[in-house]
XYZ file of C-alpha atoms in Angstrom:
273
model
C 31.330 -54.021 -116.848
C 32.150 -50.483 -115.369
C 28.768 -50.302 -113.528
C 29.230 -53.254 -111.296
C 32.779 -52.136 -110.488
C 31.642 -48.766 -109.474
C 28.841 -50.185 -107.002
C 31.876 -50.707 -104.715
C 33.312 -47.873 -105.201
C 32.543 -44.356 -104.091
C 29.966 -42.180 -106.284
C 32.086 -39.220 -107.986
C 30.738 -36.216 -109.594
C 33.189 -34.426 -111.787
C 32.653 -30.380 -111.844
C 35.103 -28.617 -114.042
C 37.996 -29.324 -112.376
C 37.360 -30.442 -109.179
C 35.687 -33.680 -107.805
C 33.273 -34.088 -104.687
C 33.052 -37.286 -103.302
C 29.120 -38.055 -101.396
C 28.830 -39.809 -98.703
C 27.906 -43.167 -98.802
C 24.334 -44.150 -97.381
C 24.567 -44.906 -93.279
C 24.081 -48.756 -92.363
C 20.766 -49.505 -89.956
C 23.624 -50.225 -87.202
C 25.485 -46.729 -87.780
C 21.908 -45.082 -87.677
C 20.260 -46.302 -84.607
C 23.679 -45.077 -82.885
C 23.400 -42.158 -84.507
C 19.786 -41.930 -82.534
C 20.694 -43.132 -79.169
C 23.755 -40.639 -78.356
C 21.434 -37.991 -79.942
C 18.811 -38.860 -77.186
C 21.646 -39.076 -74.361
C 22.292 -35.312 -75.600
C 18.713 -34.192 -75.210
C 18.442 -35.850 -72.198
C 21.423 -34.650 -70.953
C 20.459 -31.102 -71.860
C 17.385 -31.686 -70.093
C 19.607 -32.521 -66.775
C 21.093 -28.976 -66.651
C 17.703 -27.063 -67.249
C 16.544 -24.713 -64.098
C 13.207 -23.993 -63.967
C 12.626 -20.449 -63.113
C 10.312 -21.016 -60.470
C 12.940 -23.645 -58.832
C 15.569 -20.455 -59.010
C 13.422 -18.301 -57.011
C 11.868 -20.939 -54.266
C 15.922 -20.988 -53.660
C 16.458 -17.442 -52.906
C 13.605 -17.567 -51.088
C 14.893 -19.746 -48.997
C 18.037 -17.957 -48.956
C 16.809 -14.646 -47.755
C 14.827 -16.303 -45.157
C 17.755 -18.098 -43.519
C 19.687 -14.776 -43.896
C 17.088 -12.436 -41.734
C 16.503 -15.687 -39.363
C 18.266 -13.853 -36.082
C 20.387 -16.193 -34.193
C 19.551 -17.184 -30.553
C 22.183 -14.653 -28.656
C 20.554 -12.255 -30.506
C 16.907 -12.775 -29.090
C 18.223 -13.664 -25.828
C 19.876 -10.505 -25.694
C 16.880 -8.676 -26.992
C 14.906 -10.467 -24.368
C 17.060 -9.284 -21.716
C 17.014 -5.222 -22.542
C 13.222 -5.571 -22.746
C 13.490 -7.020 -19.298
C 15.433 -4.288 -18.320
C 13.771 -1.803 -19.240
C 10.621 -2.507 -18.062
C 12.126 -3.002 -14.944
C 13.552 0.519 -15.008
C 9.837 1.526 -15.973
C 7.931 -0.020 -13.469
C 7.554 2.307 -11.187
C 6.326 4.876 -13.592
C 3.989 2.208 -15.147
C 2.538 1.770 -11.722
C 2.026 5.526 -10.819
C 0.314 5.897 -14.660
C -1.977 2.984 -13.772
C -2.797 3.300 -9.946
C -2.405 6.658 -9.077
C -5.737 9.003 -8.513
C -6.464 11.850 -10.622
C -6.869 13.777 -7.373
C -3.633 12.428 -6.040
C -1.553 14.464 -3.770
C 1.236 12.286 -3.023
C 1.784 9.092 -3.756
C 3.959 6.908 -1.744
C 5.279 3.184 -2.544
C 5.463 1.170 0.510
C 9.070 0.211 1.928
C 10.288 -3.221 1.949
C 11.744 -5.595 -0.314
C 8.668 -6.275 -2.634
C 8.592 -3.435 -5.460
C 8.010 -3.102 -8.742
C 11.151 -2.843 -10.292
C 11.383 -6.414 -8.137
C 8.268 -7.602 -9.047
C 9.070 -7.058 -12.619
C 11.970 -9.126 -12.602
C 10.074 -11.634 -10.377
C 7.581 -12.641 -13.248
C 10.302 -12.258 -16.077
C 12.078 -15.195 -14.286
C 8.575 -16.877 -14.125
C 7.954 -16.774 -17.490
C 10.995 -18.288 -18.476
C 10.719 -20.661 -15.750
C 7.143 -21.514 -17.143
C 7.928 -21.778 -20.670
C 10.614 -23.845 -20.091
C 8.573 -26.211 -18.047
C 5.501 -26.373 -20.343
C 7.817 -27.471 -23.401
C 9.793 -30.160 -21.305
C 6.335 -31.399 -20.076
C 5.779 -32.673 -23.568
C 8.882 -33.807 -24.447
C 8.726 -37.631 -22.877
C 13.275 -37.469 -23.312
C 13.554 -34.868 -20.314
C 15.387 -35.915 -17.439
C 12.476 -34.337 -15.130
C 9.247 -36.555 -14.056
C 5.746 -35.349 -15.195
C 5.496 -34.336 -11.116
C 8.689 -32.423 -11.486
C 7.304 -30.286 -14.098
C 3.856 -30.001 -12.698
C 5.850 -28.543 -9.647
C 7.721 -26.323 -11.740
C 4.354 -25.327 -13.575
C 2.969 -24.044 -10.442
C 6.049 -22.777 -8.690
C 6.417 -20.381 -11.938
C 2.715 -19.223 -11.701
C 3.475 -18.417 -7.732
C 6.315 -16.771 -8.298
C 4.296 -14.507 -11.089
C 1.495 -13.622 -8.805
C 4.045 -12.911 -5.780
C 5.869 -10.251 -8.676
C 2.287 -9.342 -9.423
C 1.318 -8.144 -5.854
C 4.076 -5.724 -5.975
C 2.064 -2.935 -8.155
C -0.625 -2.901 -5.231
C 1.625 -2.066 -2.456
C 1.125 1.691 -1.603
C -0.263 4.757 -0.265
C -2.520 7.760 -1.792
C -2.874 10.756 0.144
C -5.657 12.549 -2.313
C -7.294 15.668 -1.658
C -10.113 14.248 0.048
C -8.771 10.884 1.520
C -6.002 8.163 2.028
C -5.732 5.067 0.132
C -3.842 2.200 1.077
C -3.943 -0.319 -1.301
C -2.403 -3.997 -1.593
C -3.485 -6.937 -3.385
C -6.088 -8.299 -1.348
C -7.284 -4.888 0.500
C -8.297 -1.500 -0.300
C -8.499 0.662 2.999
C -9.711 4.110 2.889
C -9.837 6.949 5.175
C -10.796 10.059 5.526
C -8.741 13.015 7.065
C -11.119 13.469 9.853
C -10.105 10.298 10.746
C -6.507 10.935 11.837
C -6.125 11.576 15.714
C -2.363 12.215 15.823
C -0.075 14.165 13.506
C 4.221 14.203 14.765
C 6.595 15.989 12.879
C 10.015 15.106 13.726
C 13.694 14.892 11.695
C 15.661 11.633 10.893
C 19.298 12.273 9.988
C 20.181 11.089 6.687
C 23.719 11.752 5.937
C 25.025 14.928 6.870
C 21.404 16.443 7.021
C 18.146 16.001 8.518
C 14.404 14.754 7.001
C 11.598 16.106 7.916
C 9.156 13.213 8.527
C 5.454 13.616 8.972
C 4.008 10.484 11.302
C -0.072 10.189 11.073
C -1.786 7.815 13.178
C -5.376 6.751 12.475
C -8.662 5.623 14.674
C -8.297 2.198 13.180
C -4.548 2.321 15.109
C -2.874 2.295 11.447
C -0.498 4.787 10.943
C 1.740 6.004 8.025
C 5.070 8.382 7.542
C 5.410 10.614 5.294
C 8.995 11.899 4.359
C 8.222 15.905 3.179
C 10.688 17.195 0.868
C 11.308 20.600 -1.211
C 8.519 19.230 -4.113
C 5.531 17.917 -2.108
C 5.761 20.509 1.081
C 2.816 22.108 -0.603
C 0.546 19.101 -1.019
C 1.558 18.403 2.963
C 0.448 21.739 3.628
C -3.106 21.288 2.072
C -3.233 18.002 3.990
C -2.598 19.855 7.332
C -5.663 22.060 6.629
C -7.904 18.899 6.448
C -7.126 17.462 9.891
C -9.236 18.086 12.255
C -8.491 20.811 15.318
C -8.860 18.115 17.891
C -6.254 15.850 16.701
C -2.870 15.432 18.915
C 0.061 17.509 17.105
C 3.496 17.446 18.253
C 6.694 19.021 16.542
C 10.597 19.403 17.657
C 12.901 22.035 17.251
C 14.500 20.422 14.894
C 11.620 19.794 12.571
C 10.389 23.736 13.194
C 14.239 24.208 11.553
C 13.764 22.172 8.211
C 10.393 23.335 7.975
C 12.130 27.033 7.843
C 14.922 25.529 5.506
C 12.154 23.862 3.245
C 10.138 27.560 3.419
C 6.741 25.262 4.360
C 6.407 27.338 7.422
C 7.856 30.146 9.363
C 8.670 29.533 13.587
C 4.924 31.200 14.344
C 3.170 29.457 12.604
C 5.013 25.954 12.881
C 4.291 26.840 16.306
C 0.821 27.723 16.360
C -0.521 24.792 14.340
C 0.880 22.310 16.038
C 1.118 23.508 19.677
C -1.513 26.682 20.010
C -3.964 24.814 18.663
């Protein structure tokens, strides 16, 4: 018959001229293949997807590592902070010490100042960090002694930078200060029993020099110059008549350079009277 022969056959539908052949139906084998590389595609898809929050967590990141400065950087940053406080310390310890009815203020001599100091306790910071993180890190080469040491040798060194902000002299309007870190001494100017003026040579001119010694037998020198010859002036005024004066010719001659005092009266305060 022509039915059965056409079951094996294609299915043919005749339209005018043309024919279209359909498709024969898929076997269950053909179709579950059909499914499973479907899936892998989905899946696959799937794969490539970025979340949007993932995208920004990563340029997050990004920008953080970017402004993250490197060490040489800090260390150098470290270093012009160093310096400049160094370069400021003196005028730190004026602005903090100093009296408000200072006259002159004078640092005392020696090796120990601030701008010293100041580089002193930089070095003990360092020195102190450095020890407190190697103190918990049990891979150092040092011993737990050896750090303790270096714990307290940074502290000392600190205090001894410290102690260099308290080292000096205030001549106020009413009475001298000298000041260091474990003493505060005050006197009055009735209390000075000698006053010398004398010249030091310093170069290829003279200093005048004021020397002041004190009932307690401490005495202090006092270099007078073209910007505090006034405030040296007021101070001389404050000493008592009685006190022991003595000048030099020299001295009466940069006191007439400075224009503190003429010959006469160079001469009168501190031999007439």
């Amino acid at each position: 018959m022509t039915n059965g022969k056409n079951k094996d056959d294609k299915e043919k539908v005749t339209l005018g001229q043309e024919k279209f052949e359909a498709p024969l139906p898929l076997s269950k084998e053909e179709d579950q293949v059909d499914l499973k590389l479907a899936k892998d595609l989905q899946e696959e898809k799937k794969k490539n997807v970025v979340e949007p929050d993932q995208v920004l967590v990563k340029k997050e990141e990004k920008s953080m590592a970017f402004k993250k400065p490197k060490k040489s950087q800090m260390y150098a940053l470290l270093a012009a902070l160093v310096l400049i406080l160094v370069l400021l310390s003196e005028t730190i310890r004026r602005s903090m010490f100093r009296a408000e009815d200072s006259l002159i203020f004078v640092p005392k001599g020696g090796v120990l100042i601030p701008p010293v100091g100041t580089a002193m306790i930089a070095a003990a910071l360092i020195l102190f960090s450095i020890a407190s993180i190697s103190l918990f890190n049990k891979r150092g080469r040092l011993t737990r002694q050896q750090k303790g040491i270096a714990l307290l040798v940074s502290i000392l060194i600190a205090f001894i930078g410290f102690t260099s902000y308290f080292r000096y002299v205030d001549f106020t309007e009413t009475k001298l200060i000298d000041r260091s870190i474990f003493a505060n001494r005050e006197s009055t100017y009735l209390d000075v029993t000698e006053v010398h003026a004398s010249t030091k040579q310093d170069g290829e001119n003279n200093v005048l020099y004021y020397h002041y010694k004190l009932l307690s037998g401490r005495d202090y020198e006092l270099k007078v110059t073209g910007k505090n010859k006034d405030e040296v002036k007021l101070i001389d005024t404050k000493i008592k008549n009685t006190a022991k004066r003595s000048i030099d010719n020299y001295a009466i001659q940069e006191m007439e350079r400075l224009e503190m005092y003429s010959k006469d009266e160079a001469l009168k305060l501190f031999i007439l009277e």
